[in-house]
Amino acid sequence: MTMQTLTAQISGVGKALPERRLTNADLEKMVDTSDEWITKRVGIKERRIAAEGEYTSHLGARAAADALAMAGVPASEVDLILVATSTPDTVYPSAACLIQKALGATRAGVLDISAACTGFIYGASLATGMIRSGLMRQVLVVAAEVNTSVVNWKDRDTCILFGDGAGAALFSAHDASDGRGVLALRLGGDGEYAPLLNLPNSGCRPFPDAPGRYIVMQGNEVFKQAVRNMAECGADVLAQAGLTAADVSLLIPHQANIRIIDAVATRLGVPPERVFVNIEKYGNTSAATIPIALCEAVEQGRLKPGDVLVIDAFGAGLTWGALALRWG
Ligand code: COA
């Protein structure tokens, strides 16, 4: 295997969801909203809520352990653990450090990634770079969130959207000569749009006018930017890989709003039967939506060797990114 022919391939996936469900009917009792509005405007029916004492690192470690088990790779062989999260247990130690300990991945480097809902794609991209350069062979990318720790339950604009959960994928060195593995990636961001989606009081800057450490969002504007940037970077990775929408076996978009998913799929030209949707069960689990969906797609047998998978996300920052991969 020469350096030039190395790429990254996903060799294992895992997920972890808290037991407790919060349904739209439950939310109707908390804020002025309705199951009908949420179902129609967003596509969510219920979301999961972490138990007391169940933190991001716990969910992440469970998902990561499953990904390693599926790959048949012992934790001791992991070179790097990247954890995409906006809700780490603590800023330091990083969630990656806590997950490393839980797994017993004693040889692994550890790093949290702050790219909001795009975090898993940033992690997958960094994993690909480390593997293609020949520096590393096994990179574990985890995305884990306890979003409900930063949800303002009095704000109907945001509290209906988010849920907790984790997903993970092991990226392993793969000989690219069979045309499989990561084919193309694209990362983007624009701080000009920072005010659209914020977590005030989450860093060194005080926000005296904010009600606390709660998500604040201009939903309408985020929606427009999400559709535009996801469609653009999804098309870009296909073009880079020399593929068209007709080649896409499965598109896994970030699960933030069913109308965003539909609009992006339409713009890309991918028909609904080849778009993975599970937003109705979990809501927006931020960085975790894509690896959770990927794990379910694998469980449901929706990815066969040789299939082209495209993952595509956007998030606060604003950030966005997409990655195309040939499964197998
Ligand atoms: N329940 C009932 N009604 C609600 C509501 C709720 N939870 N939230 C807003 N409304 C009302 C509004 O008050 C407004 O009423 P009006 O017409 O009487 O003024 C109406 O519904 C439409 O509001 P609007 O904000 O235009 O709705 P929308 O169609 O843009 O949907 C979002 C709101 C937040 C669901 C949507 O903009 C969205 O999903 N944006 C992207 C957000 C996102 O994905 N963030 C995470 C990024 S990773």
Coordinates of C-alpha atoms and ligand atoms in Angstrom, one line a residue:
M1 CA 0.0 0.0 0.0
T2 CA 1.6 3.3 -1.0
M3 CA 0.8 6.7 0.4
Q4 CA -0.8 7.9 -2.8
T5 CA -3.4 5.1 -2.8
L6 CA -4.5 5.4 0.8
T7 CA -8.0 6.7 1.6
A8 CA -10.3 6.5 4.6
Q9 CA -13.2 4.0 4.8
I10 CA -15.9 3.6 7.4
S11 CA -15.3 0.3 9.0
G12 CA -17.8 0.5 11.9
V13 CA -20.7 2.6 13.1
G14 CA -22.6 3.0 16.4
K15 CA -25.2 5.0 18.1
A16 CA -26.6 5.7 21.6
L17 CA -29.9 7.3 22.4
P18 CA -31.3 8.1 25.8
E19 CA -34.4 6.1 26.9
R20 CA -36.6 9.0 27.8
R21 CA -38.9 10.4 25.0
L22 CA -40.4 13.8 24.9
T23 CA -43.3 13.9 22.5
N24 CA -45.0 16.8 20.8
A25 CA -48.0 16.1 23.1
D26 CA -45.7 16.7 26.1
L27 CA -44.4 20.0 24.5
E28 CA -48.1 21.1 24.1
K29 CA -48.3 21.2 27.9
M30 CA -45.1 23.2 28.2
V31 CA -45.4 26.0 25.5
D32 CA -48.0 27.4 23.1
T33 CA -47.5 24.9 20.3
S34 CA -49.2 21.9 18.7
D35 CA -48.3 18.5 17.4
E36 CA -49.8 19.6 14.0
W37 CA -47.6 22.6 13.7
I38 CA -44.4 20.8 14.7
T39 CA -45.1 17.8 12.4
K40 CA -46.0 20.0 9.4
R41 CA -43.3 22.8 9.9
V42 CA -40.4 20.7 11.2
G43 CA -41.2 17.0 10.8
I44 CA -40.4 15.9 14.4
K45 CA -42.8 13.7 16.5
E46 CA -40.6 13.1 19.5
R47 CA -37.0 13.5 20.7
R48 CA -34.9 11.9 23.4
I49 CA -33.8 13.5 26.7
A50 CA -30.7 12.4 28.6
A51 CA -31.3 11.0 32.1
E52 CA -30.0 12.8 35.1
G53 CA -26.4 12.0 35.3
E54 CA -26.2 10.9 31.7
Y55 CA -23.8 13.2 29.9
T56 CA -22.4 13.7 26.5
S57 CA -19.3 11.5 27.2
H58 CA -21.5 8.6 28.3
L59 CA -23.6 8.6 25.2
G60 CA -20.5 9.2 23.0
A61 CA -18.6 6.3 24.7
R62 CA -21.5 3.9 24.1
A63 CA -21.8 4.8 20.4
A64 CA -18.0 4.6 20.0
A65 CA -17.8 1.2 21.6
D66 CA -20.4 -0.1 19.2
A67 CA -18.5 1.3 16.2
L68 CA -15.3 -0.4 17.3
A69 CA -17.1 -3.7 17.9
M70 CA -18.6 -3.6 14.4
A71 CA -15.2 -2.9 12.9
G72 CA -13.6 -5.6 15.1
V73 CA -10.9 -3.1 16.0
P74 CA -9.7 -3.1 19.6
A75 CA -9.7 0.3 21.4
S76 CA -5.9 0.0 21.9
E77 CA -5.4 0.3 18.1
V78 CA -7.2 3.7 17.8
D79 CA -4.8 6.5 16.8
L80 CA -7.0 9.5 17.3
I81 CA -10.4 10.2 18.9
L82 CA -12.2 13.3 17.5
V83 CA -15.4 14.3 19.3
A84 CA -17.8 16.7 17.6
T85 CA -19.9 18.4 20.3
S86 CA -21.3 21.7 21.3
T87 CA -22.3 20.3 24.7
P88 CA -19.2 18.6 26.2
D89 CA -19.4 17.5 29.8
T90 CA -16.8 20.3 30.5
V91 CA -14.7 22.5 28.2
Y92 CA -11.7 20.7 29.7
P93 CA -11.1 17.9 30.1
S94 CA -12.5 17.4 26.6
A95 CA -15.2 14.9 25.9
A96 CA -12.7 13.1 23.7
C97 CA -10.5 12.6 26.8
L98 CA -13.4 11.1 28.8
I99 CA -14.4 8.9 26.0
Q100 CA -10.8 7.7 25.6
K101 CA -10.8 6.6 29.2
A102 CA -14.2 4.9 29.0
L103 CA -13.0 2.9 25.9
G104 CA -9.5 2.2 27.2
A105 CA -8.1 3.7 24.0
T106 CA -4.8 4.3 25.7
R107 CA -2.7 5.0 22.5
A108 CA -5.1 7.6 21.1
G109 CA -4.7 11.3 20.7
V110 CA -7.8 13.2 21.8
L111 CA -9.5 16.3 20.6
D112 CA -13.0 17.9 20.7
I113 CA -14.2 19.7 17.6
S114 CA -16.4 22.8 17.8
A115 CA -18.3 23.1 14.5
A116 CA -21.8 22.9 15.8
C117 CA -24.1 20.7 13.7
T118 CA -21.4 20.3 11.0
G119 CA -19.0 18.8 13.5
F120 CA -19.2 15.2 12.3
I121 CA -18.3 16.2 8.8
Y122 CA -15.4 18.3 10.0
G123 CA -14.3 15.2 12.1
A124 CA -14.7 12.9 9.2
S125 CA -12.7 15.2 7.0
L126 CA -9.8 15.5 9.5
A127 CA -9.8 11.7 9.9
T128 CA -9.6 11.4 6.1
G129 CA -6.7 13.8 6.0
M130 CA -4.7 12.0 8.7
I131 CA -5.3 8.6 7.1
R132 CA -4.5 9.8 3.5
S133 CA -1.3 11.4 4.7
G134 CA -0.2 8.0 6.1
L135 CA 0.2 9.4 9.6
M136 CA -2.6 7.4 11.1
R137 CA -4.6 4.2 10.4
Q138 CA -7.6 4.2 12.8
V139 CA -9.5 7.4 13.6
L140 CA -12.6 7.3 15.7
V141 CA -15.1 10.2 15.0
V142 CA -17.8 10.6 17.6
A143 CA -20.6 13.1 17.7
A144 CA -22.4 13.4 20.9
E145 CA -24.8 16.0 22.4
V146 CA -26.9 16.7 25.4
N147 CA -28.7 19.6 23.7
T148 CA -31.4 19.7 26.2
S149 CA -28.9 21.1 28.7
V150 CA -28.9 24.3 26.7
V151 CA -32.6 24.5 25.6
N152 CA -34.8 27.2 26.9
W153 CA -38.0 25.3 27.7
K154 CA -39.9 28.6 27.6
D155 CA -38.9 29.4 24.0
R156 CA -41.2 27.6 21.6
D157 CA -39.1 28.8 18.6
T158 CA -36.2 26.5 19.7
C159 CA -37.3 24.0 22.4
I160 CA -39.4 21.9 20.0
L161 CA -36.4 21.3 17.8
F162 CA -33.6 19.7 19.7
G163 CA -32.9 16.3 21.3
D164 CA -30.0 14.3 22.8
G165 CA -28.0 11.5 21.3
A166 CA -24.7 10.2 19.9
G167 CA -23.3 8.5 16.9
A168 CA -19.8 7.3 16.0
A169 CA -17.9 6.0 13.0
L170 CA -14.5 4.4 12.8
F171 CA -12.5 5.6 9.8
S172 CA -9.8 3.1 8.8
A173 CA -7.0 3.2 6.3
H174 CA -8.1 1.6 3.0
D175 CA -6.3 1.0 -0.3
A176 CA -8.1 3.4 -2.6
S177 CA -7.4 1.4 -5.7
D178 CA -10.8 -0.4 -5.5
G179 CA -12.5 3.1 -5.8
R180 CA -14.1 2.8 -2.4
G181 CA -13.8 4.9 0.7
V182 CA -13.9 8.7 0.9
L183 CA -14.0 10.2 -2.6
A184 CA -14.4 13.9 -1.9
L185 CA -15.1 16.4 0.8
R186 CA -15.8 20.1 1.2
L187 CA -15.9 22.2 4.3
G188 CA -17.2 25.8 4.6
G189 CA -18.1 28.5 7.0
D190 CA -19.0 32.2 7.2
G191 CA -18.6 34.1 10.5
E192 CA -20.6 36.9 8.9
Y193 CA -23.7 34.9 9.9
A194 CA -22.6 34.3 13.5
P195 CA -25.6 36.3 14.9
L196 CA -28.1 33.9 13.4
L197 CA -27.5 31.0 15.8
N198 CA -25.8 31.5 19.2
L199 CA -25.2 29.9 22.5
P200 CA -24.7 33.0 24.8
N201 CA -22.8 32.7 28.0
S202 CA -21.0 29.6 26.8
G203 CA -17.5 31.1 26.8
C204 CA -15.5 34.0 28.2
R205 CA -17.9 36.7 26.8
P206 CA -20.8 37.7 29.0
F207 CA -24.2 38.2 27.6
P208 CA -26.0 40.3 30.3
D209 CA -29.2 40.5 28.2
A210 CA -29.6 36.8 27.5
P211 CA -31.9 34.8 29.8
G212 CA -29.1 32.3 30.5
R213 CA -27.0 29.7 28.6
Y214 CA -29.7 28.9 26.0
I215 CA -29.8 28.5 22.3
V216 CA -30.9 31.7 20.5
M217 CA -31.8 31.5 16.8
Q218 CA -33.2 33.4 13.9
G219 CA -34.9 30.3 12.4
N220 CA -36.1 31.8 9.1
E221 CA -32.6 33.1 8.2
V222 CA -30.9 29.9 9.3
F223 CA -33.3 28.0 7.1
K224 CA -32.4 29.9 4.0
Q225 CA -28.7 29.7 4.5
A226 CA -28.9 26.0 5.3
V227 CA -30.7 25.1 2.1
R228 CA -28.3 27.3 0.0
N229 CA -25.1 26.0 1.5
M230 CA -26.0 22.3 1.9
A231 CA -27.2 22.2 -1.8
E232 CA -24.0 23.9 -2.9
C233 CA -21.5 21.8 -1.0
G234 CA -23.5 18.6 -1.8
A235 CA -23.2 19.4 -5.5
D236 CA -19.6 20.3 -5.1
V237 CA -18.5 16.9 -3.6
L238 CA -20.4 15.1 -6.4
A239 CA -18.6 17.2 -9.0
Q240 CA -15.2 16.6 -7.4
A241 CA -15.9 12.9 -7.4
G242 CA -17.0 13.0 -11.0
L243 CA -20.5 11.8 -10.1
T244 CA -24.0 13.0 -10.6
A245 CA -27.2 12.9 -8.4
A246 CA -28.1 9.7 -10.3
D247 CA -25.1 7.9 -8.8
V248 CA -26.1 8.7 -5.3
S249 CA -27.4 5.6 -3.5
L250 CA -28.1 7.4 -0.2
L251 CA -28.1 11.0 0.9
I252 CA -27.9 11.6 4.6
P253 CA -28.5 15.2 5.3
H254 CA -28.3 16.9 8.7
Q255 CA -31.7 16.3 10.4
A256 CA -32.8 19.8 11.4
N257 CA -36.1 20.3 9.6
I258 CA -37.8 18.0 7.1
R259 CA -38.5 21.0 4.8
I260 CA -34.7 21.8 4.7
I261 CA -34.0 18.1 3.9
D262 CA -36.6 18.1 1.1
A263 CA -35.4 21.4 -0.3
V264 CA -31.8 20.3 -0.4
A265 CA -32.7 16.9 -1.9
T266 CA -34.8 18.6 -4.6
R267 CA -32.0 21.0 -5.4
L268 CA -29.5 18.2 -5.7
G269 CA -31.8 16.1 -7.7
V270 CA -31.8 13.1 -5.3
P271 CA -35.3 11.5 -5.1
P272 CA -36.9 11.0 -1.7
E273 CA -36.5 7.2 -1.6
R274 CA -32.7 7.8 -1.6
V275 CA -32.8 10.3 1.2
F276 CA -32.4 9.1 4.8
V277 CA -34.8 10.7 7.2
N278 CA -35.3 9.9 10.9
I279 CA -35.9 13.4 12.2
E280 CA -39.4 12.3 13.4
K281 CA -37.8 10.0 16.1
Y282 CA -35.0 12.1 17.5
G283 CA -35.3 15.8 16.4
N284 CA -32.1 17.7 15.9
T285 CA -29.3 16.1 17.8
S286 CA -26.8 18.6 16.4
A287 CA -23.6 17.0 15.3
A288 CA -25.0 13.6 16.1
T289 CA -27.8 13.5 13.5
I290 CA -25.6 12.2 10.7
P291 CA -23.8 9.3 12.5
I292 CA -27.0 8.2 14.2
A293 CA -28.7 8.2 10.8
L294 CA -25.7 6.4 9.2
C295 CA -25.9 3.7 11.9
E296 CA -29.6 3.2 11.3
A297 CA -29.0 3.1 7.5
V298 CA -26.5 0.3 8.1
E299 CA -28.9 -1.5 10.5
Q300 CA -31.6 -1.3 7.9
G301 CA -29.4 -2.7 5.1
R302 CA -29.7 0.5 3.1
L303 CA -26.0 0.6 2.2
K304 CA -24.4 -2.1 0.1
P305 CA -20.8 -2.4 -1.0
G306 CA -20.2 -0.1 -3.9
D307 CA -23.0 2.3 -3.0
V308 CA -22.3 6.0 -3.1
L309 CA -23.1 7.8 0.2
V310 CA -23.3 11.6 0.5
I311 CA -23.4 13.2 3.9
D312 CA -24.3 16.9 4.1
A313 CA -24.7 19.3 7.0
F314 CA -24.8 22.9 8.2
G315 CA -24.8 24.5 11.6
A316 CA -24.1 27.5 13.8
G317 CA -21.1 29.6 12.9
L318 CA -22.4 29.4 10.3
T319 CA -20.6 26.2 9.2
W320 CA -21.3 23.7 6.5
G321 CA -19.8 20.7 4.8
A322 CA -20.3 17.6 2.7
L323 CA -18.5 14.3 2.1
A324 CA -18.9 11.7 -0.6
L325 CA -17.9 8.1 0.0
R326 CA -18.1 4.8 -1.8
W327 CA -19.3 2.1 0.7
G328 CA -17.8 -1.3 1.1
Ligands
COA1 N1 -45.4 26.2 17.6 C1 -46.4 26.9 17.0 N2 -46.3 28.0 16.3 C2 -45.0 28.5 16.2 C3 -43.9 27.8 16.8 C4 -44.2 26.7 17.5 N3 -43.2 26.0 18.1 N4 -42.8 28.5 16.5 C5 -43.2 29.6 15.7 N5 -44.5 29.5 15.5 C6 -45.3 30.5 14.8 C7 -44.7 31.8 14.7 O1 -45.0 32.6 15.8 C8 -45.3 32.4 13.4 O2 -46.6 32.8 13.7 P1 -47.3 34.1 12.9 O3 -47.4 33.7 11.5 O4 -48.6 34.3 13.6 O5 -46.3 35.2 13.1 C9 -45.5 31.1 12.5 O6 -45.4 30.0 13.4 C10 -44.4 31.0 11.5 O7 -43.2 31.3 12.1 P2 -41.8 31.1 11.4 O8 -40.7 31.5 12.3 O9 -41.9 31.9 10.1 O10 -41.8 29.6 11.1 P3 -40.9 28.7 10.2 O11 -41.7 28.1 9.2 O12 -39.7 29.5 9.7 O13 -40.4 27.6 11.1 C11 -38.4 27.0 12.3 C12 -39.6 27.9 12.3 C13 -37.5 27.3 13.4 C14 -39.0 25.6 12.5 C15 -37.7 27.0 10.9 O14 -37.4 28.3 10.6 C16 -36.4 26.3 11.0 O15 -36.4 25.0 11.1 N6 -35.2 26.9 10.8 C17 -34.0 26.3 10.8 C18 -33.6 26.2 12.2 C19 -32.5 25.2 12.4 O16 -32.4 24.2 11.7 N7 -31.6 25.4 13.4 C20 -30.6 24.5 13.8 C21 -29.5 24.6 12.9 S1 -28.4 23.3 13.0

